[in-house]
PDB file of C-alpha atoms and ligand atoms in Angstrom:
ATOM      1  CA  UNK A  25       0.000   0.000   0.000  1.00  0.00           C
ATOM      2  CA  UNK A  26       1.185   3.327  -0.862  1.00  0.00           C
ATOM      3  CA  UNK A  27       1.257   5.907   1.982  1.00  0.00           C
ATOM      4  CA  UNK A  28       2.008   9.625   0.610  1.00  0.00           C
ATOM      5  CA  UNK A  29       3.279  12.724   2.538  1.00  0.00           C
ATOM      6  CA  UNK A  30       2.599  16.447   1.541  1.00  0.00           C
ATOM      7  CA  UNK A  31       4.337  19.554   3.238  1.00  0.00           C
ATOM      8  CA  UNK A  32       3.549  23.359   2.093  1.00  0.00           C
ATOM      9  CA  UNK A  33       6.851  24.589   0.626  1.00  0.00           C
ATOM     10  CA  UNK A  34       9.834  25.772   3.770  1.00  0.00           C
ATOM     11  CA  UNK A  35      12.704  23.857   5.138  1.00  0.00           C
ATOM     12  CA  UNK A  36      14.043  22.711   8.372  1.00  0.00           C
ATOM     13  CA  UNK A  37      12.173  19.989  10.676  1.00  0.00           C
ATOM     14  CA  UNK A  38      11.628  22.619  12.929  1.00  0.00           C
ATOM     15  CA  UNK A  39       9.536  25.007  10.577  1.00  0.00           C
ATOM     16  CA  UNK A  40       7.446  22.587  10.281  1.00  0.00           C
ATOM     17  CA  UNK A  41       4.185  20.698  12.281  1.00  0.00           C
ATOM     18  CA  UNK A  42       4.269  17.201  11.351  1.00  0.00           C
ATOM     19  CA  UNK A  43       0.558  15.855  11.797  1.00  0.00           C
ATOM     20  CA  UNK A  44      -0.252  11.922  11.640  1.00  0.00           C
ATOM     21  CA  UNK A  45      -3.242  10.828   9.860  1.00  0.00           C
ATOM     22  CA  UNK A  46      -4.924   7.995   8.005  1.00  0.00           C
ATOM     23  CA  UNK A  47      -6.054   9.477   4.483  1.00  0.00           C
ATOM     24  CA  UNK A  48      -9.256   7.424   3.773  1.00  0.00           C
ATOM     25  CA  UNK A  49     -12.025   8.831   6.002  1.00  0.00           C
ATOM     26  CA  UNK A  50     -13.842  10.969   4.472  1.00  0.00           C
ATOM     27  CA  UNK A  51     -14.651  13.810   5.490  1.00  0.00           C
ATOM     28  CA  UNK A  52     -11.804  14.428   8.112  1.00  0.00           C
ATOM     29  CA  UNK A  53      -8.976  13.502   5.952  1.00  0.00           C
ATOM     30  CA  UNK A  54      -8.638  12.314   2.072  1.00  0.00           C
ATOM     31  CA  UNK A  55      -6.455  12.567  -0.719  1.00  0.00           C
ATOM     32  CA  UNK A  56      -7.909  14.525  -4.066  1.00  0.00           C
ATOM     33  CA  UNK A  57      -6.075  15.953  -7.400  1.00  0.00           C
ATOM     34  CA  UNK A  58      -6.369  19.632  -5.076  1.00  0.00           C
ATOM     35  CA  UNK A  59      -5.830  19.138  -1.612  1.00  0.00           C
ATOM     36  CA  UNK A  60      -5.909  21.865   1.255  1.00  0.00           C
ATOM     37  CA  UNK A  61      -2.169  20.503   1.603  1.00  0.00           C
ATOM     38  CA  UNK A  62      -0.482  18.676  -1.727  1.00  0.00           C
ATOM     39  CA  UNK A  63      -2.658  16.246  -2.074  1.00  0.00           C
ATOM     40  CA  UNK A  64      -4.571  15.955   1.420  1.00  0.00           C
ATOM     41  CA  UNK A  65      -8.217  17.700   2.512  1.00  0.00           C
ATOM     42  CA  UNK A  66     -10.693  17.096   4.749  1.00  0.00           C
ATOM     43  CA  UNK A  67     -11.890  18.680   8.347  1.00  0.00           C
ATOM     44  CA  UNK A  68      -8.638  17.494  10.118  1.00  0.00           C
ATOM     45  CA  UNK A  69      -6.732  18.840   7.444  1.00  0.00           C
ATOM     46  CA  UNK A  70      -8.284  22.143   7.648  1.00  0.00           C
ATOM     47  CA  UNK A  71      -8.465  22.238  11.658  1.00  0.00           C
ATOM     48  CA  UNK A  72      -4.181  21.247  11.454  1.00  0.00           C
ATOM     49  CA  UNK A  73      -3.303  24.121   9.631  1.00  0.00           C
ATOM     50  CA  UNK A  74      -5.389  26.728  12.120  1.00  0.00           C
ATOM     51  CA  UNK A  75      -2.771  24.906  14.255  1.00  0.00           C
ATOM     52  CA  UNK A  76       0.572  24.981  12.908  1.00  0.00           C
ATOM     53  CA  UNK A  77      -0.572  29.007  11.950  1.00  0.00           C
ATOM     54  CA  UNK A  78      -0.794  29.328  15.370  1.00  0.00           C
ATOM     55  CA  UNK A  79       2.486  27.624  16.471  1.00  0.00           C
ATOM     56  CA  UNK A  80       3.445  29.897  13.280  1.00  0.00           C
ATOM     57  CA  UNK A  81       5.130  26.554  11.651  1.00  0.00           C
ATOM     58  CA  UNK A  82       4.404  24.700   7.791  1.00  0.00           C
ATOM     59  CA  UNK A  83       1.639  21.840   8.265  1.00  0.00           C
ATOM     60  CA  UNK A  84       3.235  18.887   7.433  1.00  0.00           C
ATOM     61  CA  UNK A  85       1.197  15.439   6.477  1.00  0.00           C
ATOM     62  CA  UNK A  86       2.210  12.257   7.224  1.00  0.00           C
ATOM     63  CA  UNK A  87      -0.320   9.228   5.955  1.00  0.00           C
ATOM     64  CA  UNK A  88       0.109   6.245   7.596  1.00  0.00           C
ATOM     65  CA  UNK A  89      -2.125   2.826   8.924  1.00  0.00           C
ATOM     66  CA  UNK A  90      -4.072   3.928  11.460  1.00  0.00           C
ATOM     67  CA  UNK A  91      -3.035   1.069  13.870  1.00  0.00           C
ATOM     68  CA  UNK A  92       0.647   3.114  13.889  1.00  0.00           C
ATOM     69  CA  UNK A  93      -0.558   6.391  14.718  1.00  0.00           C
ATOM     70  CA  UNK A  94      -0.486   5.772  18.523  1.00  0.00           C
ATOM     71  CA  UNK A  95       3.144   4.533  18.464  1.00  0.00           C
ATOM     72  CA  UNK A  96       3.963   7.312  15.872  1.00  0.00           C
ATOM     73  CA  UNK A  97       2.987  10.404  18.359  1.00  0.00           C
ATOM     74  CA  UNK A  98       4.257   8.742  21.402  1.00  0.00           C
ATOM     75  CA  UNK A  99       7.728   8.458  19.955  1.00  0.00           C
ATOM     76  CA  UNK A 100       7.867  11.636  18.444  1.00  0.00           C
ATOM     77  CA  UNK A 101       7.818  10.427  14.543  1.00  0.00           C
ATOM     78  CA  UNK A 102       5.222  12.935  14.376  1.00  0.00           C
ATOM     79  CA  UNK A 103       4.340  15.332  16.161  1.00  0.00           C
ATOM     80  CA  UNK A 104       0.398  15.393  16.709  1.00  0.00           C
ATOM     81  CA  UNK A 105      -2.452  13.233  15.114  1.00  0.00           C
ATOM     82  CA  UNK A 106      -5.480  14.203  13.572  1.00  0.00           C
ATOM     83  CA  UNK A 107      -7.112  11.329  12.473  1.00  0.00           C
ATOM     84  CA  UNK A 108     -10.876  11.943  13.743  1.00  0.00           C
ATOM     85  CA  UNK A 109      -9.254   9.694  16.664  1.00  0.00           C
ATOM     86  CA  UNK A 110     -11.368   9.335  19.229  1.00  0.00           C
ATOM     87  CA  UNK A 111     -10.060   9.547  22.692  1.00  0.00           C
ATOM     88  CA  UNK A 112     -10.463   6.248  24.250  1.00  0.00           C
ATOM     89  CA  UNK A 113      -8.878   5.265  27.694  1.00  0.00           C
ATOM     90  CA  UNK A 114      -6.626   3.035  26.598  1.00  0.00           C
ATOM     91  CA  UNK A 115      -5.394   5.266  24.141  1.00  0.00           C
ATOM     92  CA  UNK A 116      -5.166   7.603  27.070  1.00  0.00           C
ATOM     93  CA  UNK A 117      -2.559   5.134  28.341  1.00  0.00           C
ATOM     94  CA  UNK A 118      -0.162   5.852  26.166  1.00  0.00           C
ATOM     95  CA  UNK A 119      -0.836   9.530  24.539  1.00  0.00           C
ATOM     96  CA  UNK A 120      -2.265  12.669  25.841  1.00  0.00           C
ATOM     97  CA  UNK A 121      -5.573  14.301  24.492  1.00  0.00           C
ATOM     98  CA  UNK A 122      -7.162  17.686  23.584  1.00  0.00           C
ATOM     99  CA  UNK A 123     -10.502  19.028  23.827  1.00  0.00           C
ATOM    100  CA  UNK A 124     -12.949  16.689  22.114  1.00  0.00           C
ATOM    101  CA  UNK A 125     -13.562  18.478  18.826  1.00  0.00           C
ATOM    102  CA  UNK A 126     -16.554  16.664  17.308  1.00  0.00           C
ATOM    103  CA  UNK A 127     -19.278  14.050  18.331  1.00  0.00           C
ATOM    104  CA  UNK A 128     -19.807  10.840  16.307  1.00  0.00           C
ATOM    105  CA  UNK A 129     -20.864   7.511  16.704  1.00  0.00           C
ATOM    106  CA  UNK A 130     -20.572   4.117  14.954  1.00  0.00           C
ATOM    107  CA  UNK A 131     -22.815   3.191  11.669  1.00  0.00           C
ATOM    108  CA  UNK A 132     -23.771   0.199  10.261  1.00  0.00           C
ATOM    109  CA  UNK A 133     -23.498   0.357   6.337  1.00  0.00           C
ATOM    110  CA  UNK A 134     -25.084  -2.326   4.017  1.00  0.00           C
ATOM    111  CA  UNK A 135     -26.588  -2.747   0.987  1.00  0.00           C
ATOM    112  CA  UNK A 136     -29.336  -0.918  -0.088  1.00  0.00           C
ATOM    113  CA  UNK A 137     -31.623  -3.668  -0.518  1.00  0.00           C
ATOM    114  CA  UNK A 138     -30.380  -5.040   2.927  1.00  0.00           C
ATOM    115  CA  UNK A 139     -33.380  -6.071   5.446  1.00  0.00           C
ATOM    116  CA  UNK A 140     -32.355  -8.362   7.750  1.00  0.00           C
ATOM    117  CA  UNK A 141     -29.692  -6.096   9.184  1.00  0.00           C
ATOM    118  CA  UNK A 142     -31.711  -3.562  11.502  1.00  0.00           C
ATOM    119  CA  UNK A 143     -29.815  -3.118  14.578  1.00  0.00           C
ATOM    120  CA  UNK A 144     -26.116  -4.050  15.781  1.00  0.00           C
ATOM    121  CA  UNK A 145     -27.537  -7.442  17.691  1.00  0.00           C
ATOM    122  CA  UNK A 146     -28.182  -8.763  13.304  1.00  0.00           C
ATOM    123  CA  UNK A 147     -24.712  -8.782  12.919  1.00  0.00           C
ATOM    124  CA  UNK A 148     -24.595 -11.502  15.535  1.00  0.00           C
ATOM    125  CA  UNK A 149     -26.260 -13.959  12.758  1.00  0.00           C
ATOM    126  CA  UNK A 150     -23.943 -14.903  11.403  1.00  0.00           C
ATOM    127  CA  UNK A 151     -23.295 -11.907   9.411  1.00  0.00           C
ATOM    128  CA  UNK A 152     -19.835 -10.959   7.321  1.00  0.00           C
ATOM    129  CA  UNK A 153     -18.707  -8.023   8.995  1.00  0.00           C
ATOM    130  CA  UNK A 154     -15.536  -5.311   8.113  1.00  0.00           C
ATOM    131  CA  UNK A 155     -13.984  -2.831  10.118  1.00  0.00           C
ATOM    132  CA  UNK A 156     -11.089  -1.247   9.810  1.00  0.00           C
ATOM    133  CA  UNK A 157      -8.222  -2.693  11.922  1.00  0.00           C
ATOM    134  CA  UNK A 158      -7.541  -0.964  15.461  1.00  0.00           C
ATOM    135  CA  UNK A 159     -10.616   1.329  14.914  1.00  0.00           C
ATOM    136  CA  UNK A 160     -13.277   1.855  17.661  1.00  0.00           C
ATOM    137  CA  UNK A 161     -15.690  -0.006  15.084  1.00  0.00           C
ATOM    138  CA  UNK A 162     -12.685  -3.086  15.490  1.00  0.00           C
ATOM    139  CA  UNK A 163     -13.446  -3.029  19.454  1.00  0.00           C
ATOM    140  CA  UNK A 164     -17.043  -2.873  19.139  1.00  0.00           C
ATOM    141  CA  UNK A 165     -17.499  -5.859  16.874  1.00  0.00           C
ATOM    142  CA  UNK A 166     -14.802  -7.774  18.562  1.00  0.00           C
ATOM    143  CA  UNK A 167     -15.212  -7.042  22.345  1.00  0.00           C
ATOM    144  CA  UNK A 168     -18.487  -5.862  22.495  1.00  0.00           C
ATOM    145  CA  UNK A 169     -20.837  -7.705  19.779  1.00  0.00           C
ATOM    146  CA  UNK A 170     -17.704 -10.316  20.381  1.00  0.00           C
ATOM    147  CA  UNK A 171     -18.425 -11.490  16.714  1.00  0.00           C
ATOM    148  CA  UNK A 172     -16.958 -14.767  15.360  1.00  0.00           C
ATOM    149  CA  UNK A 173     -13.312 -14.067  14.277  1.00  0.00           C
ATOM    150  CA  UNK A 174     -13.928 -15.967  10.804  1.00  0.00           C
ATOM    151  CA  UNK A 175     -16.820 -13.408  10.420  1.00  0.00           C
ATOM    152  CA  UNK A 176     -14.777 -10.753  11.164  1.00  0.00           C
ATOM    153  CA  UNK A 177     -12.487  -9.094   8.016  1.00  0.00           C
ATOM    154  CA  UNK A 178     -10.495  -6.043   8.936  1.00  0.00           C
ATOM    155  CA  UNK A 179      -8.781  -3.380   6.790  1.00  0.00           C
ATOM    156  CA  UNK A 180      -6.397  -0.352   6.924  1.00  0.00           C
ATOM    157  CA  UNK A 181      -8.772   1.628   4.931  1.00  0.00           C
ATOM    158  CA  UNK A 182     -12.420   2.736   5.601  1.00  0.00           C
ATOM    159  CA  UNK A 183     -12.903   3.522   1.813  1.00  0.00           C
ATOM    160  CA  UNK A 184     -11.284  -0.213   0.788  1.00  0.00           C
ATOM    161  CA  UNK A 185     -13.785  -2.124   3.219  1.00  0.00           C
ATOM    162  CA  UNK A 186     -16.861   0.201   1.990  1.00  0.00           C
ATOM    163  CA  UNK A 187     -15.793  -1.483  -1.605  1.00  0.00           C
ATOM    164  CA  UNK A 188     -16.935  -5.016  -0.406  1.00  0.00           C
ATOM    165  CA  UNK A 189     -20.165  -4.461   1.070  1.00  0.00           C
ATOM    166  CA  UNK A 190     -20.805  -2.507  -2.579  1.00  0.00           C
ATOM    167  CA  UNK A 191     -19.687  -5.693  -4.377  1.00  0.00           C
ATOM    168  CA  UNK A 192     -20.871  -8.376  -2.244  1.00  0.00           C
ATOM    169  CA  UNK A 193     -18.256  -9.655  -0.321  1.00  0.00           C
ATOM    170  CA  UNK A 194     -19.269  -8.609   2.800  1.00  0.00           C
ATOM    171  CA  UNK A 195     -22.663  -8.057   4.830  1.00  0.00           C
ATOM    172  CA  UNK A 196     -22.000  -5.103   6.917  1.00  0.00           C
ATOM    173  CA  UNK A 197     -19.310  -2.371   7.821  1.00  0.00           C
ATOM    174  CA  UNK A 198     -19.132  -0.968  10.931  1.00  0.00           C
ATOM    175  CA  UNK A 199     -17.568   2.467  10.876  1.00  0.00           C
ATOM    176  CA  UNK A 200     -17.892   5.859  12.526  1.00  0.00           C
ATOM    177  CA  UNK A 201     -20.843   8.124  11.185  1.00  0.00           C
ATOM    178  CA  UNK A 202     -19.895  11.143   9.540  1.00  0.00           C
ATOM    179  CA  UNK A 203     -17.565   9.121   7.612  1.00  0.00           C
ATOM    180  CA  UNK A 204     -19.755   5.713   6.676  1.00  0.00           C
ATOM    181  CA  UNK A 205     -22.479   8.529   5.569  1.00  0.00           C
ATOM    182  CA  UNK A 206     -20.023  10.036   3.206  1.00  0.00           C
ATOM    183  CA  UNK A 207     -19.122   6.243   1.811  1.00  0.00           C
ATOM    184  CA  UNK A 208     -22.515   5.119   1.770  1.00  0.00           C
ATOM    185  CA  UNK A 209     -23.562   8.380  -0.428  1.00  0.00           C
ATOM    186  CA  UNK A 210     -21.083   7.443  -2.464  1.00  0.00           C
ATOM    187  CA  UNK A 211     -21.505   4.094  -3.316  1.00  0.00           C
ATOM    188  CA  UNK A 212     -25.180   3.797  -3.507  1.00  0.00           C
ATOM    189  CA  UNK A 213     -25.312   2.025   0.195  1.00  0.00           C
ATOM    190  CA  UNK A 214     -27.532   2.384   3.033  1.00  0.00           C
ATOM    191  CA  UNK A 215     -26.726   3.353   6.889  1.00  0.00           C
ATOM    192  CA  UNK A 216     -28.575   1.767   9.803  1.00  0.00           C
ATOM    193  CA  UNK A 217     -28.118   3.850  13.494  1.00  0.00           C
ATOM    194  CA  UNK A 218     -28.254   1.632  16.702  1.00  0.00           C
ATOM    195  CA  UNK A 219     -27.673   4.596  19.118  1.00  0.00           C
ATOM    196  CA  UNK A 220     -28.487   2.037  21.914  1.00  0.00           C
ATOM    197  CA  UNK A 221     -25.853  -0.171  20.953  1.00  0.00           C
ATOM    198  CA  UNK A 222     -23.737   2.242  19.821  1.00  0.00           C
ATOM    199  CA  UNK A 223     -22.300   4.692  22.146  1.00  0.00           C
ATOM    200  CA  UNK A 224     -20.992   8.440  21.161  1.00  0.00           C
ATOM    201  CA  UNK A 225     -17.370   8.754  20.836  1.00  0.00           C
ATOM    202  CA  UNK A 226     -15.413  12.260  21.233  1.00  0.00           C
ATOM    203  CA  UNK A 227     -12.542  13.218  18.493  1.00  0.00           C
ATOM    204  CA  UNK A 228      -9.283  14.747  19.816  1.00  0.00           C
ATOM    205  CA  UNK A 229      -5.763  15.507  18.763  1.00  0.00           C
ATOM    206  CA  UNK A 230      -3.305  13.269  20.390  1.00  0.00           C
ATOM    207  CA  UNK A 231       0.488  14.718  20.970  1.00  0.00           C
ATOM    208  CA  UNK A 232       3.017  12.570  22.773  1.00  0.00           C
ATOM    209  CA  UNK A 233       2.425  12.101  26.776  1.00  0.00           C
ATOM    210  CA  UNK A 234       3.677  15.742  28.446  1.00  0.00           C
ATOM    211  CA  UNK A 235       3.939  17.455  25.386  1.00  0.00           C
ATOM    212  CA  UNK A 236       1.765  20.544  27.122  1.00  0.00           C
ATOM    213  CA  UNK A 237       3.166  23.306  25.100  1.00  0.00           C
ATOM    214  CA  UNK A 238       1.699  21.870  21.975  1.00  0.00           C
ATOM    215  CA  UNK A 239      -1.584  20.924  23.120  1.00  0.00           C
ATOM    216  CA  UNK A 240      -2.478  24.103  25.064  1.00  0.00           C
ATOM    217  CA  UNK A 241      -1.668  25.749  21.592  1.00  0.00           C
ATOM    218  CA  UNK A 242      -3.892  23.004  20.040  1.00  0.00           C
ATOM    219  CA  UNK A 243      -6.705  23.655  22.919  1.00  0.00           C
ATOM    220  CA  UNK A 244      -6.405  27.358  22.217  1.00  0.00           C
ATOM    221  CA  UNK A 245      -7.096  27.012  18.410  1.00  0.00           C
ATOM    222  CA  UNK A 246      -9.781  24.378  18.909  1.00  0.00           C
ATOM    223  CA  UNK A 247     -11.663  26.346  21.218  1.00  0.00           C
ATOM    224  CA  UNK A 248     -11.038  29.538  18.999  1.00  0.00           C
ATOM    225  CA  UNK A 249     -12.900  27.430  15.998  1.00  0.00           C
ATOM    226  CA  UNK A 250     -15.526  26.006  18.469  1.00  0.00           C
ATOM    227  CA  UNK A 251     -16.986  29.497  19.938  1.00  0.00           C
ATOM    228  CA  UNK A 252     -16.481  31.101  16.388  1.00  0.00           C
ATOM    229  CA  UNK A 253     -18.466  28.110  15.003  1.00  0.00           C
ATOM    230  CA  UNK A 254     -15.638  27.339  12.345  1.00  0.00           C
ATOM    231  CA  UNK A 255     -15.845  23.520  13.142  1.00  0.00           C
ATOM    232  CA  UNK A 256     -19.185  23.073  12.320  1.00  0.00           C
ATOM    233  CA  UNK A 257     -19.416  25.468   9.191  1.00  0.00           C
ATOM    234  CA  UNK A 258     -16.409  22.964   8.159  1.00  0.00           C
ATOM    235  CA  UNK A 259     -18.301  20.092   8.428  1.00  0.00           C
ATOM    236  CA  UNK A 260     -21.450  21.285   6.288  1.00  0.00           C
ATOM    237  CA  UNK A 261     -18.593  22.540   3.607  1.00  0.00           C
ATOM    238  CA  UNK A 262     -17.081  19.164   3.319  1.00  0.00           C
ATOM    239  CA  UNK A 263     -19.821  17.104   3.413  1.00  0.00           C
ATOM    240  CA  UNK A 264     -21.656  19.568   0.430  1.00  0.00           C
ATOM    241  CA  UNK A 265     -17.741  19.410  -1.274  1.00  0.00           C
ATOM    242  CA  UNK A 266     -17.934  15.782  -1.332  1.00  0.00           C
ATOM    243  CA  UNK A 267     -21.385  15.190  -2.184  1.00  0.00           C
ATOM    244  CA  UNK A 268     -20.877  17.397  -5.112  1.00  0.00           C
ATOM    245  CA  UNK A 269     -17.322  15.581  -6.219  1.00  0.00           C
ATOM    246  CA  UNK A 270     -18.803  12.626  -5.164  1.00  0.00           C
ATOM    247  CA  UNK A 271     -15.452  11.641  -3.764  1.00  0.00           C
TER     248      UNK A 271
HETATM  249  N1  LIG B  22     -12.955   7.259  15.421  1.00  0.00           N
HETATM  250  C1  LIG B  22     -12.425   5.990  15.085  1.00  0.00           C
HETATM  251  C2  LIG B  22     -11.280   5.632  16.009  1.00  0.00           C
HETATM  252  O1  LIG B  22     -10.743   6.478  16.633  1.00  0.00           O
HETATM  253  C3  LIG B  22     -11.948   5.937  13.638  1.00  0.00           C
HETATM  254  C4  LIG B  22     -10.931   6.957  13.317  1.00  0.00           C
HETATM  255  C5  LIG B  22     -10.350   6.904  11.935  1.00  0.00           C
HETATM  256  O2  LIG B  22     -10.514   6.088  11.207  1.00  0.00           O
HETATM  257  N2  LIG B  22      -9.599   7.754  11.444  1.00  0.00           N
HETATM  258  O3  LIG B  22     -10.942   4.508  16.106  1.00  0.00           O
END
């Protein structure tokens, strides 16, 4: 798999904010002909470069499996991710979090013919299931819905696993909402909400453990964007920006 990186023109590491992301979810971070940075856009994207403004230093991207952004922060190969992470205590364990930024919960995406899948507790019959490895989705079918393992298919990409519920390979994905709306518009498919089954899940930026000067600078923008209502006039633009590119 081929991971890219994109940095606004400048030199020297330290001129430049090195964020950690996984490019395939739509719409907090993707890869298109004319990104926001090279070839990277998305909420996240946009939200990073308010930040490295105000640490006055060049956004730089690094894409990567999303299962290696943890380690990645916490031993300084980058130097913050933005990955519409959500802050989860065992992630807690080993990096430190912001603010929450946004609100989302877990979707169920299937075909849009699908009727036997209604609620989370369907995908216990003996449904084909995908996630995307190491993602809150991953824990919820694996701990919580404790699926069968040979039921269970797992991916580094959200937009990949989409692909095989479209073609038939697979019953069900289970992946955050904002995103699995944005797939499921784009591939013809069909969401199903179990907010009983389903709990909400915060987004944060993660830096590495004790890195305070970074985060109160990320806390400070975040909460700039929040009260000026930035974050959620992002959100409407990308999801009308994708729905018309159809990305
Ligand atoms: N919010 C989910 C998680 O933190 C998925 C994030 C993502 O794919 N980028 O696991």
């Amino acid at each position: 798999m081929l991971f890219r990186s994109a940095a606004l023109a400048g030199c020297g590491s330290s001129d430049k904010l090195i964020m950690g992301t996984n490019a395939a979810f739509p719409p907090f971070e993707y890869t298109t002909s004319q990104g926001l940075v090279g070839e990277f856009d998305g909420i996240d994207v946009a939200i990073a470069n308010k930040i490295a403004e105000n640490v006055g230093k060049e956004l730089q991207i690094e894409d990567m499996e999303f299962d290696g952004l943890v380690a990645s922060v916490s031993t300084g190969k980058v130097d913050m991710v933005v990955a519409g992470m959500t802050a989860t205590d065992e992630r807690k364990q080993s990096v430190d979090f912001s603010d929450p930024y946004y609100v989302a919960s877990q979707v169920i995406v299937v075909a849009p013919d699908n009727t036997d899948i209604t609620s989370a507790e369907d995908l216990k019959n003996d449904k084909t299931v995908g996630v995307v490895l190491g993602y809150t989705g991953d824990n919820i079918v694996t701990n919580d819905l404790q699926l069968a393992e040979d039921k269970v298919t797992r991916a580094n990409r959200g937009i990949d696993i989409v692909q095989d519920v479209k073609n038939g390979k697979l019953d069900a994905v289970v992946i955050d909402s904002a995103t699995g709306k944005a797939l499921a518009e784009k591939n013809g498919l069909k969401i199903v909400e179990d907010p009983q089954a389903f709990e909400t899940e915060e987004y944060a930026i993660a830096v590495k453990k004790g890195n305070t000067e970074l985060l109160d600078k990320i806390n400070e923008t975040l909460s700039e964007m929040k009260a000026s209502g930035e974050i959620e006039q992002l959100a409407m633009e990308y999801d009308e920006k994708l729905a018309e590119n159809n990305q």
